[in-house]
Structure formats: structure tokens, C-alpha cells
Short mmCIF file of C-alpha atoms in Angstrom, two decimals:
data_model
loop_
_atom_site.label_atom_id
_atom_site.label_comp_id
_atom_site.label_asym_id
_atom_site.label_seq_id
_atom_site.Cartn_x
_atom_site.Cartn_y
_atom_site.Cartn_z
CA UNK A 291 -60.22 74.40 63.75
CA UNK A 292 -62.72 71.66 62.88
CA UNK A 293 -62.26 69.35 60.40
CA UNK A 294 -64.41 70.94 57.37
CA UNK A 295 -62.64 74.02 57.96
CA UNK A 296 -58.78 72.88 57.74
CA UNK A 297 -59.81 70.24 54.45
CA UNK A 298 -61.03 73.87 52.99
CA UNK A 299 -58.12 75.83 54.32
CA UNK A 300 -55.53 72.68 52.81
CA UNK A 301 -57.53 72.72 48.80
CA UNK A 302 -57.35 76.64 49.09
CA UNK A 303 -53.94 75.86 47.84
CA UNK A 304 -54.81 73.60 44.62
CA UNK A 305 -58.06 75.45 43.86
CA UNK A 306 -55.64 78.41 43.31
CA UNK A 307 -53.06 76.26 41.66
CA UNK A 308 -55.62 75.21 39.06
CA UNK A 309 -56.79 78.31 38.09
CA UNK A 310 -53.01 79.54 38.17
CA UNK A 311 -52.40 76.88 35.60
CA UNK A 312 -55.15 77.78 33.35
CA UNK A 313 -54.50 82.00 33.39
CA UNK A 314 -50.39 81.41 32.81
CA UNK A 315 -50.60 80.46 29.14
CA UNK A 316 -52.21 84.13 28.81
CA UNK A 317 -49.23 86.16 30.85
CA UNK A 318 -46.54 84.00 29.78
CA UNK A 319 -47.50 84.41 25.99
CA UNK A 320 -48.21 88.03 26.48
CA UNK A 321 -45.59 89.31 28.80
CA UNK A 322 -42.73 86.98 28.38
CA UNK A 323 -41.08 84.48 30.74
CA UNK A 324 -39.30 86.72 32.78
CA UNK A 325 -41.82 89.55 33.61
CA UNK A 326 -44.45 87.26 34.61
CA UNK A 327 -41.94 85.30 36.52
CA UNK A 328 -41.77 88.74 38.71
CA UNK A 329 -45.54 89.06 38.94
CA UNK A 330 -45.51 85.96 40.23
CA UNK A 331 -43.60 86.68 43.06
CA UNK A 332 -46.03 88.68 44.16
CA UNK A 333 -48.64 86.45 44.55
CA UNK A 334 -46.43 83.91 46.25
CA UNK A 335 -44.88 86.45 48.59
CA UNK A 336 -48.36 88.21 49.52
CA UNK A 337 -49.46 85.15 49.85
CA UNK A 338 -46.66 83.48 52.63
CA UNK A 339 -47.31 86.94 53.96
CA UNK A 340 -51.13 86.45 54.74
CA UNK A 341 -51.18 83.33 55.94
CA UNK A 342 -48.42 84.37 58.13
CA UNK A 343 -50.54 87.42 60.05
CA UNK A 344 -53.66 85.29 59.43
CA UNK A 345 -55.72 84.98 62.61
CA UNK A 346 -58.88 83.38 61.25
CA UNK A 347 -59.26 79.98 59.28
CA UNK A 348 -60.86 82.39 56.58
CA UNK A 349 -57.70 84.32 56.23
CA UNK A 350 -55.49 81.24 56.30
CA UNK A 351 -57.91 80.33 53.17
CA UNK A 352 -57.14 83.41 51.39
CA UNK A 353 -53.30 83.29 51.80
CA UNK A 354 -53.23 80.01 51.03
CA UNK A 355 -55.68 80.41 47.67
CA UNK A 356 -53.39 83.45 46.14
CA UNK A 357 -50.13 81.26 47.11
CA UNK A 358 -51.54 78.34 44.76
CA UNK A 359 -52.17 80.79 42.36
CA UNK A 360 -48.31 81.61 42.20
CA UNK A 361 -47.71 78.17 42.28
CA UNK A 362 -49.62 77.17 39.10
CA UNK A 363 -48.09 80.13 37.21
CA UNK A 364 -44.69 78.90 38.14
CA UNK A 365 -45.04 75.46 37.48
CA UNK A 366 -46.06 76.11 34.34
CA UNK A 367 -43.66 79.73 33.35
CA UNK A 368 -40.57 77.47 34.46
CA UNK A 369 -39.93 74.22 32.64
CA UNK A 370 -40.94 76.39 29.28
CA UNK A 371 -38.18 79.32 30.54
CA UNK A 372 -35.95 76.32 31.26
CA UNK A 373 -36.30 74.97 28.17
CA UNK A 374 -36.11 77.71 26.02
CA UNK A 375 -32.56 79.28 27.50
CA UNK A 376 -30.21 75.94 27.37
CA UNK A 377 -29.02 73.93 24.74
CA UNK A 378 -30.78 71.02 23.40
CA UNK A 379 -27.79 68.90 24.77
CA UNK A 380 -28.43 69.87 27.90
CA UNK A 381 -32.24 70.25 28.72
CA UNK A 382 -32.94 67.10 30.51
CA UNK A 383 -30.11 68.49 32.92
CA UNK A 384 -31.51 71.37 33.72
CA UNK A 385 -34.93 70.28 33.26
CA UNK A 386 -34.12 67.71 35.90
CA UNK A 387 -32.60 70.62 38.28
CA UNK A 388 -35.73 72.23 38.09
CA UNK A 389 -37.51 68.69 39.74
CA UNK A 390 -34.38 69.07 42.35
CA UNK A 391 -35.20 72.61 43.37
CA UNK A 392 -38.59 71.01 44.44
CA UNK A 393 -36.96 68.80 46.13
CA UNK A 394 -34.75 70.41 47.95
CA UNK A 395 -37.60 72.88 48.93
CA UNK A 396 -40.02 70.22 50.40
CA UNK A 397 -37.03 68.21 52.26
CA UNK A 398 -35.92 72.03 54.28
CA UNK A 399 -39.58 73.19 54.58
CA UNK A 400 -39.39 69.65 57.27
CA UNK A 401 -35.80 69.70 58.27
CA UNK A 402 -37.27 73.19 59.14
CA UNK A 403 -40.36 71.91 60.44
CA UNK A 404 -38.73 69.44 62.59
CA UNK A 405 -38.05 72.76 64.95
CA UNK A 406 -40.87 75.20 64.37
CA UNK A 407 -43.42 73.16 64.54
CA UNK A 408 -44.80 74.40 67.98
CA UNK A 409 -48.05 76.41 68.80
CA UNK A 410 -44.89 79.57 69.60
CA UNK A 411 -42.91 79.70 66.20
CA UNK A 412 -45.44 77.73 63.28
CA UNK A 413 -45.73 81.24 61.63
CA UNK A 414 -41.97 81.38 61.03
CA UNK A 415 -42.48 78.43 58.72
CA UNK A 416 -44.73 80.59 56.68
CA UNK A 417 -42.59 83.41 56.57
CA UNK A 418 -40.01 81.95 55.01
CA UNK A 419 -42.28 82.14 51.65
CA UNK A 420 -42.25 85.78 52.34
CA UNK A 421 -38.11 85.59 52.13
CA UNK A 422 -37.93 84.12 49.33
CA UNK A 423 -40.32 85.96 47.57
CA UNK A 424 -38.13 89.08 48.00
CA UNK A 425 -34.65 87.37 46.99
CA UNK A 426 -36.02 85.96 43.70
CA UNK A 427 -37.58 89.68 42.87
CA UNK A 428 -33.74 90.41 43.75
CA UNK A 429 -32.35 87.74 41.69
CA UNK A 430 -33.99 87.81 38.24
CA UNK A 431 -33.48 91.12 37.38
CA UNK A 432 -29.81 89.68 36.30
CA UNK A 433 -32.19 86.87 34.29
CA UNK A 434 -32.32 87.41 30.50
CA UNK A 435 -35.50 87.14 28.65
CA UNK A 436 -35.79 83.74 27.05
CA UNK A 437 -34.15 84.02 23.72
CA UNK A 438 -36.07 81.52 21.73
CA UNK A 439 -39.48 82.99 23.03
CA UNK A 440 -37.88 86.47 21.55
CA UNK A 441 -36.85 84.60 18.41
CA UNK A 442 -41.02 83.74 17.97
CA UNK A 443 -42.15 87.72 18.01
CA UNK A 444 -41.79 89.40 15.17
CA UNK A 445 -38.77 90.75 14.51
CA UNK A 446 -37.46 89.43 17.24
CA UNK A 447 -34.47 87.56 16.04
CA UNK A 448 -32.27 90.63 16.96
CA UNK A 449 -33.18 90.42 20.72
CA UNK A 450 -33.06 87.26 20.63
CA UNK A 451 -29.26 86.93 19.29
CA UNK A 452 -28.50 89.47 22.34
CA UNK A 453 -29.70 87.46 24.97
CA UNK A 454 -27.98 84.34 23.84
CA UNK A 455 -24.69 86.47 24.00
CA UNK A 456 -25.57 87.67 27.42
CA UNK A 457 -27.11 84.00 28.47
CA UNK A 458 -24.27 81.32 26.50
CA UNK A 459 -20.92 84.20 27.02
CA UNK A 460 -19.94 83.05 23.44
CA UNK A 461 -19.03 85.20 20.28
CA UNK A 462 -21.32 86.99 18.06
CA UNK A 463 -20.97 84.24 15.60
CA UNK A 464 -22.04 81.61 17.96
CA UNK A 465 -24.75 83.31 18.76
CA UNK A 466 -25.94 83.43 14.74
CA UNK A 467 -25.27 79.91 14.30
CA UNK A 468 -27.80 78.88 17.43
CA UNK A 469 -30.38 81.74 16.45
CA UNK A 470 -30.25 79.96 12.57
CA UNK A 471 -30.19 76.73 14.02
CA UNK A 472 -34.07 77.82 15.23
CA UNK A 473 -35.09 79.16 11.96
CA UNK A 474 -33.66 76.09 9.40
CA UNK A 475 -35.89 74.17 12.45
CA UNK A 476 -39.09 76.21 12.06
CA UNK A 477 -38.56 76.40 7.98
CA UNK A 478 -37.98 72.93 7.55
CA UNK A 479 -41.35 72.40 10.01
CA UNK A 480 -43.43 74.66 7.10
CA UNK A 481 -41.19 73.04 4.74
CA UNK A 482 -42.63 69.64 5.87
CA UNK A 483 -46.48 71.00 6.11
CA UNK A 484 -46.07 71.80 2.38
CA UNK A 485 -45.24 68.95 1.04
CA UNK A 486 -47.17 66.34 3.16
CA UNK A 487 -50.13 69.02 4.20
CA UNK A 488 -49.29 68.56 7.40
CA UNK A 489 -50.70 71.29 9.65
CA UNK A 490 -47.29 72.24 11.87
CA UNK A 491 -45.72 75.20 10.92
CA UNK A 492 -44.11 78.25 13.10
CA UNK A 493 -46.55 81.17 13.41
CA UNK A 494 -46.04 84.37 14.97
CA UNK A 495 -49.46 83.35 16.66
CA UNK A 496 -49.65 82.09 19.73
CA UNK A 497 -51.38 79.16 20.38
CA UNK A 498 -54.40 79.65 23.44
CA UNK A 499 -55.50 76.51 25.45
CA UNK A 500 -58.76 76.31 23.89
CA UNK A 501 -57.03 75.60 20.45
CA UNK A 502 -54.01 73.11 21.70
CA UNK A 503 -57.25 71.39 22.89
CA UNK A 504 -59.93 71.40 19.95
CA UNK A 505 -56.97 71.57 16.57
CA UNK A 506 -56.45 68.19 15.47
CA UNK A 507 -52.71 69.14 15.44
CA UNK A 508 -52.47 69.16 18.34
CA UNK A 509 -53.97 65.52 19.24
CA UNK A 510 -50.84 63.68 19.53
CA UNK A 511 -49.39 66.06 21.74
CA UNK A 512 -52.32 66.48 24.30
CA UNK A 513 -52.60 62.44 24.19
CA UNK A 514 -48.61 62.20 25.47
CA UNK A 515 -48.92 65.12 27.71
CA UNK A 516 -52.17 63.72 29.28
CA UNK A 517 -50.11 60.65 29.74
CA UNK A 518 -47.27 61.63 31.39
CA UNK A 519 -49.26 63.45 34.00
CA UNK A 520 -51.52 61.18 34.85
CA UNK A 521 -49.04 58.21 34.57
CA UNK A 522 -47.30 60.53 37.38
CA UNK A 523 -50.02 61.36 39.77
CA UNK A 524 -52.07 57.67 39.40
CA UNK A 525 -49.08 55.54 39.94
CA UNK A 526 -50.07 57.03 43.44
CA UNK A 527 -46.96 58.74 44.54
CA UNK A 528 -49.13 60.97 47.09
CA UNK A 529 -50.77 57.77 48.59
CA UNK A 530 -47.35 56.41 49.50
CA UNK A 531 -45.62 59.44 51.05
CA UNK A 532 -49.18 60.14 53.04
CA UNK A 533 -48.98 56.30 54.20
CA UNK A 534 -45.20 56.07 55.02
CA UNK A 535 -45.21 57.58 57.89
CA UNK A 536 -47.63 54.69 59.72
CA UNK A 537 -45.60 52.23 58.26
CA UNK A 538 -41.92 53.38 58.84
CA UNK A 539 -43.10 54.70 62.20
CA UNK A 540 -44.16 50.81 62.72
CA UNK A 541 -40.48 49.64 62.00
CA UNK A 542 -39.16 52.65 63.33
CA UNK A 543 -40.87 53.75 66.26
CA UNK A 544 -38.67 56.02 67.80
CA UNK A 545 -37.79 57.82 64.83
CA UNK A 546 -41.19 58.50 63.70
CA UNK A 547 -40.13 62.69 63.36
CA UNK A 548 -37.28 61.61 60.96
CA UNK A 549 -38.85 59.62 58.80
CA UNK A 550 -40.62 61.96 56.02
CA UNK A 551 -37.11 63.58 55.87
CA UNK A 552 -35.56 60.44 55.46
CA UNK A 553 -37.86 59.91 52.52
CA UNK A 554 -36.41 63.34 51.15
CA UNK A 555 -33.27 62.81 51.14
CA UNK A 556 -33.68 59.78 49.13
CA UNK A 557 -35.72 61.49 47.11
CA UNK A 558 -32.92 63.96 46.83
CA UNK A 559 -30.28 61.55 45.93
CA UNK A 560 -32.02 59.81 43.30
CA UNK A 561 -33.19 63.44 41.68
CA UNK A 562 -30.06 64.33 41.36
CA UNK A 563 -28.80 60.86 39.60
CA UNK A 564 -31.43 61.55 37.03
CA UNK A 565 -30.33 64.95 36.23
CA UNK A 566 -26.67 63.18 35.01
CA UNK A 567 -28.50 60.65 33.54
CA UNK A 568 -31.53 62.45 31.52
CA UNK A 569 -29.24 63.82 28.51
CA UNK A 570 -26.77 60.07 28.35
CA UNK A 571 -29.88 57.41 29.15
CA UNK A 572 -32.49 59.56 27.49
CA UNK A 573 -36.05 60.61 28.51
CA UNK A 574 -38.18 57.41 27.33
CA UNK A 575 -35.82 54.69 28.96
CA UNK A 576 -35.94 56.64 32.23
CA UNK A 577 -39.62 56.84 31.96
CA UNK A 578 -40.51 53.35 31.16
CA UNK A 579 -37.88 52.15 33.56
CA UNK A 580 -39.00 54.38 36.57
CA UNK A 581 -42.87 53.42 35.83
CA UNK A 582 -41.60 49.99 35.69
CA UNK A 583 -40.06 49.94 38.71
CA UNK A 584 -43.01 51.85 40.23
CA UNK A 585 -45.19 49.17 39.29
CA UNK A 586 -43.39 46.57 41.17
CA UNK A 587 -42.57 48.21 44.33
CA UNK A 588 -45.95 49.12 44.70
CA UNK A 589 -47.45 46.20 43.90
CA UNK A 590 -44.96 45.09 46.74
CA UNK A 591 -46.02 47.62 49.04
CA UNK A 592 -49.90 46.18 48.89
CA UNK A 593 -48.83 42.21 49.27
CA UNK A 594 -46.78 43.27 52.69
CA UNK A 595 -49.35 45.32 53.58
CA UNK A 596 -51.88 43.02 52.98
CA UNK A 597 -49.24 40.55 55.28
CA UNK A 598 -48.68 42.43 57.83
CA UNK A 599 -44.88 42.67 56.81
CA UNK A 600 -43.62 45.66 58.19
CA UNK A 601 -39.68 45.77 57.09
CA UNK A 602 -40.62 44.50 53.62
CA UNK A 603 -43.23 47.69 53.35
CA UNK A 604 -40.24 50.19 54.36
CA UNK A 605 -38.19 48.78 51.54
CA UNK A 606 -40.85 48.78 49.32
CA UNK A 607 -42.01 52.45 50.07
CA UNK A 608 -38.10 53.65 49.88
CA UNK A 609 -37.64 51.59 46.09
CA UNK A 610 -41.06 53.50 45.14
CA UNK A 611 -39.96 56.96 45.92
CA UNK A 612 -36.47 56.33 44.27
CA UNK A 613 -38.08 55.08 41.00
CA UNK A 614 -39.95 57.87 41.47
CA UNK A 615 -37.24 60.23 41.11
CA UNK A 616 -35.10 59.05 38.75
CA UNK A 617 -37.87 59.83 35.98
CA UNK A 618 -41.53 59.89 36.64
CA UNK A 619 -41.14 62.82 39.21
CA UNK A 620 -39.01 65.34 36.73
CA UNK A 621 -39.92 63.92 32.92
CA UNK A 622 -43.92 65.09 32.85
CA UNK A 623 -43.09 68.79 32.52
CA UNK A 624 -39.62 68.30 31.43
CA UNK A 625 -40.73 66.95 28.14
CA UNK A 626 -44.02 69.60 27.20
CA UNK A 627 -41.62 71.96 25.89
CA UNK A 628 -39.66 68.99 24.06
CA UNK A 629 -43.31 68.33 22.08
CA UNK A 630 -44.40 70.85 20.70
CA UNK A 631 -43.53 75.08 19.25
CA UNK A 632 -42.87 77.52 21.04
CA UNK A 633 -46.01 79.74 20.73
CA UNK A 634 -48.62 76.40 22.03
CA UNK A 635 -45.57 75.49 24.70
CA UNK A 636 -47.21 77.65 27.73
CA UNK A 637 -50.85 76.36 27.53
CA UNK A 638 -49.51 72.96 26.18
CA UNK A 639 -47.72 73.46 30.20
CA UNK A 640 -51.02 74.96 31.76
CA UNK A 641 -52.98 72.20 30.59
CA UNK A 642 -50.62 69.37 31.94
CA UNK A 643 -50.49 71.35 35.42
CA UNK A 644 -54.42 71.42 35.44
CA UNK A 645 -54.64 67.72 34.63
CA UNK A 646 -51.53 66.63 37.27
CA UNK A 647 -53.79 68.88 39.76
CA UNK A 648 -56.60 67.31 39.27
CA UNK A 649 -55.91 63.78 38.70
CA UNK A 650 -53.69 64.48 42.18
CA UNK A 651 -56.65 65.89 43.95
CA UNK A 652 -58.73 62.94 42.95
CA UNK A 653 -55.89 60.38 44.31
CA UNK A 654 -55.54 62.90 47.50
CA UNK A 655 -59.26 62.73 48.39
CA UNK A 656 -60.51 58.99 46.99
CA UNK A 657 -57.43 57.17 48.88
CA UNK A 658 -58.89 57.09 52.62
CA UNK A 659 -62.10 56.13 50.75
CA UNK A 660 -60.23 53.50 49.00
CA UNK A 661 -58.53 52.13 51.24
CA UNK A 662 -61.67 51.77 53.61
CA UNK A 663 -63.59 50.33 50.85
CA UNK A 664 -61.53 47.89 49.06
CA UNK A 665 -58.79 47.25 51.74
CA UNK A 666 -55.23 48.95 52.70
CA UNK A 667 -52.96 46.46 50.34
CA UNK A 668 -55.76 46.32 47.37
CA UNK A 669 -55.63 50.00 47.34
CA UNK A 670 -52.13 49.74 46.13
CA UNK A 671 -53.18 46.80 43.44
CA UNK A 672 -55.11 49.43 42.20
CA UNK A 673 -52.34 52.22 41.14
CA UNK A 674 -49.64 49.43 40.05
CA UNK A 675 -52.44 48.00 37.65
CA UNK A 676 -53.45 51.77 36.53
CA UNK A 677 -49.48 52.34 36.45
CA UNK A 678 -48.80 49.14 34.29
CA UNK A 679 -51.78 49.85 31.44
CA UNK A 680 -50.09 53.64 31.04
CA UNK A 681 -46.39 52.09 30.87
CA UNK A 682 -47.53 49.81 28.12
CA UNK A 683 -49.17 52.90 26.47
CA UNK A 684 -46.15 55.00 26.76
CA UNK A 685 -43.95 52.18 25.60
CA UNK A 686 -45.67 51.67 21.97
CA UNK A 687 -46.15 56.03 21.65
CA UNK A 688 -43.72 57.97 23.86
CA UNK A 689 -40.96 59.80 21.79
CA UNK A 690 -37.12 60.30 22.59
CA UNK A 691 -36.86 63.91 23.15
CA UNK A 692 -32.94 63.43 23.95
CA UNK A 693 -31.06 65.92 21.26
CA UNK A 694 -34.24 66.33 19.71
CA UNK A 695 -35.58 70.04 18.66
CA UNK A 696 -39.51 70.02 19.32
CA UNK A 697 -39.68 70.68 15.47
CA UNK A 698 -37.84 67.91 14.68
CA UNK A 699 -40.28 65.74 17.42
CA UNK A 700 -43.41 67.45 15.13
CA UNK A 701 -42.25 66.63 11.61
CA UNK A 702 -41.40 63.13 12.37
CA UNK A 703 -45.18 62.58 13.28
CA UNK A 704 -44.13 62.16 17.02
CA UNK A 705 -42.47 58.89 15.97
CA UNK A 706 -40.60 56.96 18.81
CA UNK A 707 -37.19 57.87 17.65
CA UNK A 708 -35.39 60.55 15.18
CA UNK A 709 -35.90 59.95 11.71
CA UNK A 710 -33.86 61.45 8.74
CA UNK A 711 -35.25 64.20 6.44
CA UNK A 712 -33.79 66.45 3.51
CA UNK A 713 -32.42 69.18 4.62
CA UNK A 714 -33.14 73.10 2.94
CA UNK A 715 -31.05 75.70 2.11
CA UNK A 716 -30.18 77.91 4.90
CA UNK A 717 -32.48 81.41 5.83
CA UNK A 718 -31.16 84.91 4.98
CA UNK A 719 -30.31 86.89 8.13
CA UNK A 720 -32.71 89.62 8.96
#
């Protein structure tokens, strides 16, 4: 396949993750969490299925283009279902297990790889997408609907007290207690835009992407969320794991085949660390430590380069993943649903997936342009400089979302860290 034809076949993928992004705000508001979750593994499993038969570079294309699609509604559907069905104790946990699951999926897909990567058995690879297409379709039919996304319908504070008892296992009562927990939240956000004519207050209404992005409420929000993802994709994650290989390989010659999984499983070990540490240390420290840390191994990684020092560039390239994933890989779309209601939560989650997407396409293709331009070390000057101007950005306006409702986030005017209101009487039951 020449060279024109397999870039094509590889941006099928993020073309149809883009436009993924931008439709799921639409069929997760519509049709819930859970039911687009299914329709999603459609796409994905058609997809894997395609590109598995394919026999031209055109059908490879087409698999590959409805795959992406799947994976920008997913990306998006997921954090917000996350988010929605734990406690607020316990999000950055699970919110961090979601970041794992990615993981995990890209360190099998090579273990996996290692094996099947001959011109004989390359389609079982894809096949596997086909797999587990089928076994989630099996799996979330024992999913509840997300209870606080039933709790923002009309009417739906009912439904939503069932599927907390069928979700949490507790009593009736505890159920109540949670489910009034949500409404004090959302009255005492109206509550708030009453007496300071603030413009934050629960709707049954959900919010579309073309309002989170023009309503003046929603400023703050897009400003944070713009800068998490970008702080993400421009501290130039992607350029690192694409150069590793050539410069582990150089230290490691005879292991070059292990290498990317060796990456992995750091990757892997440090994910899981931040999913302990997300609900103790707290999002912000994480973030502004990880960026840190980012900053300084790659900064690192372009003086050795630059030197020609090989061993210092493997430690620097292993201290950049692992900063990596203790909180700039899982805090971007762990915190959206921490910032703002429930009804702007999926497009405030499409648009962060369309600007990590894009920003990460831009890094993708402008690196080997880069780096033949302005040099292979200076490249790397580059994203810790980019890196360092968004940490000091994020340090004076990035809010704690630890034990935080997103209501709570709102009516302190995004401020860096809780602040204490008056508290109103508590809602009838409906």
C-alpha cells in the first residue's frame, strides 16, 4: 500500500472519532447513557468486523472510519456514565479506572501483537474488536441507567431512586437521602442565581454544544476544559511514545520488540497508583504535579537528545510516561463532569474529545516536520515550554473537584477551592 494510501487509511480512524465526538452530546442527551452505550457497540463491532474481511485499502478506510466513530461516542458517553453512577467520594477512583481500561487495552492489543503480527494471522488482531463488541452488548444489559441523568428528566426522580437501589444495594432510605442530596445541590445552584443573578441553575433543558460554546455561562468552563486537553495532548505525549522506540531500541538493541510494552506496563503501574491517589491527593495537585514533572523530563529528553546520551533519554522517556499517568493521562475527562450540570455534561465531553483530537492530530502530523525543521532535541524544548505556560495557567484557575458536587464547583464561581455558603431548607419529595 503506498504511502498516501495507509496515512489515509491510519486518520480514517480520528476523522471518525471527531465527528463521533461532536454527534454524542445529541444520543447521549436523547437516549440516555446506557442505550447509546449499546448503539455504540455496533459501530465499533461492525467496524473491527470490516476491517477484518477488508481486502482493499478503501475498505480498510471504511472500517476503520465507522470504528472512530464508536470511539468518539465512547470517549465521550463514559466518563459522564462514570460520573454520574458513583459517589462523589469516589469518582476520581473510578474515573481513574476508566484511564486504566485504556491502558490495559493498548498494552494487550501489543502483548497480542507481539505474536500476530505476521502477513498469516494480522486479521486476528482486528477481530478481537469484533469479540468484544459482542461481550459488552452481553454485559450491559445488567448496567442500570445512570441515576442522576434520570434524576434531570422530568419526573424522573422516581427512576432515578430505583436505580440507585439497584446500582449502591443500600435501603430505600439511603437511596432518598443521595437522590435529595442532588436536589438541595441543584436548588441551592437557582438559589445562588437569584440572589447574585448568576446565570447557573438546573433546567430540565439540555444544554447542545453550540450553546456550552456561545452562553457566557459557560466561559469558565470551556476555558478549563480547553485547558486540560490541550495541556494533555501538547505536552507531546504522542511524540514521545512514537520516538521511544529509536531511542530504547538504541540502548536496547536486542529488545527492540519489547520495548513499547515495556512502556505499557509502566504506564500501567503508574495508572493504577493514581486511581488510589485521585480521591486522598486530589485532582489539581496531581495535575500540576504530573505537568510539572512532564515539563522536566521532557525538557530532559531534548538536552540528551540533543547530546547524543542514549541511557539518560530512556530514563527520561520512562519518567515522562509515568508523570503522564499519574494525572495528565486520566484527569482531562475525569474532571468535565466534575465542572459543570448534568444536562451541558455530554457536549461539555464532546467538545473536549474534539479539541484532544485535534490538538493530537496536529502534534501527530507537525512532529516529523518539527523535528526536521528545528532539530530532534529542540522539538522537545518546544512541548516542555508549551507544557510549562499551561501549568502556570492551570495553577492560578484550576479548581479542586475532590468531594466537590459540580453545583457546588458552579456556585463558587469555579474558585480554586470549596467555599462555604448558607444552606436552604430541604425539597419536598415528589
Amino acid at each position: 500500500m503506498p504511502d498516501s494510501q495507509y496515512s489515509l487509511v491510519v486518520s480514517a480512524l480520528t476523522a471518525g472519532g471527531l465527528i463521533g465526538a461532536l454527534s454524542a452530546s445529541y444520543f447521549n442527551d436523547n437516549f440516555g447513557r446506557r442505550l447509546t452505550l449499546f448503539a455504540t457497540n455496533g459501530l465499533l463491532g461492525l467496524g473491527s468486523l470490516i476491517t477484518t474481511l477488508a481486502a482493499s485499502p478503501q475498505t480498510m478506510m471504511m472500517g476503520r472510519f465507522m470504528s472512530g466513530l464508536g470511539c468518539g461516542v465512547v470517549t465521550v458517553v463514559v466518563p459522564a456514565y462514570l460520573a454520574e453512577c458513583v459517589p462523589k467520594s469516589r469518582r476520581g477512583f473510578f474515573g481513574a479506572l476508566n484511564q486504566l481500561a485504556i491502558v490495559v487495552g493498548i498494552m494487550v492489543a501489543q502483548i497480542v501483537s507481539l505474536s500476530w503480527s505476521t502477513i498469516e494471522l494480522w486479521r486476528y488482531i482486528l477481530a478481537v474488536g469484533v469479540v468484544l463488541a459482542v461481550v459488552q452488548s452481553c454485559l450491559l444489559p445488567f448496567c442500570v441507567d445512570s441515576p442522576r441523568y434520570l434524576a434531570s428528566l422530568p419526573g424522573g426522580f422516581n427512576r432515578a431512586r430505583e436505580s440507585l437501589l439497584k446500582l449502591r444495594g443500600t435501603s430505600a432510605s439511603q437511596a432518598e437521602i443521595e437522590v435529595n442530596e442532588w436536589r438541595r445541590d441543584w436548588s441551592n445552584s437557582s438559589h445562588a442565581a437569584d440572589e447574585h443573578a448568576i446565570v447557573v441553575q438546573q433546567t430540565t433543558t439540555n444544554v447542545n454544544i453550540w450553546n456550552f460554546l456561545m452562553l457566557q455561562q459557560y466561559r469558565k468552563p470551556l476555558f478549563i476544559v480547553s485547558l486540560l486537553q490541550l495541556s494533555q495532548q501538547l505536552s507531546g505525549i504522542n511524540a514521545v511514545i512514537f520516538f521511544s522506540t529509536s531511542i530504547m531500541s538504541s540502548v536496547f538493541p536486542e529488545s527492540s520488540g519489547l520495548i513499547t510494552v515495556f512502556i505499557s506496563v509502566v504506564n500501567l503501574i503508574m495508572t493504577i497508583l493514581s486511581a488510589f491517589l485521585m480521591d486522598k491527593v486530589g485532582r489539581r495537585l496531581l495535575f500540576l504535579w504530573s505537568a510539572s514533572l512532564m515539563t522536566i523530563t521532557g525538557l530532559l529528553l531534548g538536552w540528551s537528545i540533543e547530546g547524543g546520551h542514549d541511557q539518560t533519554s530512556a530514563v527520561a522517556i520512562i519518567g515522562f510516561v509515568a508523570a503522564f499517568a499519574i494525572g495528565l493521562g486520566p484527569i482531562p475527562f475525569l474532571m468535565i463532569p466534575e465542572l459543570v450540570e448534568t444536562q451541558a455534561v455530554s457536549s461539555a465531553c464532546s467538545i473536549g474529545l474534539s479539541i484532544n483530537m485535534i490538538s493530537n492530530f496536529a502534534v501527530s502530523t507537525g512532529f516529523l516536520m518539527l523535528r526536521n525543521v528545528i532539530g530532534k532535541g529542540q522539538v522537545f524544548y518546544l512541548f516542555g515550554s508549551a507544557l510549562l505556560l499551561l501549568t502556570v495557567i492551570a495553577f492560578f484557575i484550576l479548581p479542586e473537584t475532590k468531594g466537590r458536587s459540580s453545583e457546588d464547583v458552579i456556585r463558587s464561581g469555579y474558585s480554586i477551592y470549596p467555599c462555604t455558603y448558607e444552606s436552604i431548607p430541604d425539597i419536598e419529595r415528589d
